[in-house]
């Protein structure tokens, strides 16, 4: 087989300009298959792969990978308005408790929505030009949120390639130091007599530990990543984020008030992010990588939250987590259009397409943590 002649599902899913990417791939070539060697791995469902390729071709042909730029412009505009409204409430109504809390909530929503917009940009789904996606991604992630765009891209791409695969998906790297995740991994941990935390209580301490970890790790490690890798442009944008916050809010709140305001909206944002992001994954199958086909890998690790205008907005359309994982470069405003096609393919191959109400998806986070904690305790005590 000639180099790079075959197009794998991950390669197709992640890259919008595939010819550009191929220019950088020659150095990664480690060999070629002989004519008599099978090019298809036995663990992968050949018919499912064929049907998924046909689905992908249909999506490309019907224009579902094309962006509505007005949609993203209005998203960006509403983020800026929320940001300004947060400042305006304190300037107009004063800094007593009620305006302070309202301002923090508005800033939390602005930061959360900016997080979803940077997610779109990081997946190259806003502009047809890859360079524009990267440049605006830097601005939104670094200047509107104070985080590293490069750090996010590196870690999030690993998550998409192998979701819920232990030692490959950084999003479940809290196992086993903080949480015991997944049935198989929790039992294995118990059988090994390992106890870094009281996992049988993890569904209780999740409320506090996870949001704090997210806030500290995202903010702290992101800055470390920028400095350690000498990404000076991102450092400049990030410093501009802190300078902008200081000059906007310090005259109203003072140093101590600004620090309290910053810590409050960061903690609120990380709490919101934690519940939304984990509602799609943590209750699903978590295991070692079994090298399954792309479609099966994504479906066993992801689930949806039922569609509504509120759910779409609150989650940044990541309530369509299945569609997003199958087609990560698809603009989010088209997820609902492709969902029936994905459901049909799931039905044809007997694969469960799981979608839940929003509150049920939140409750399932705790249920799954409680179940895996009990499995660990039983294996730890009696294994």
Tab-separated table of C-alpha atoms in Angstrom, residues 28 65 129 178 199 283:
chain	number	residue	atom	x	y	z
A	28	UNK	CA	5.895	9.786	10.617
A	65	UNK	CA	-19.835	20.660	7.339
A	129	UNK	CA	-9.455	28.763	6.692
A	178	UNK	CA	-8.794	11.031	42.967
A	199	UNK	CA	-13.637	5.864	46.663
A	283	UNK	CA	-21.399	7.439	33.245
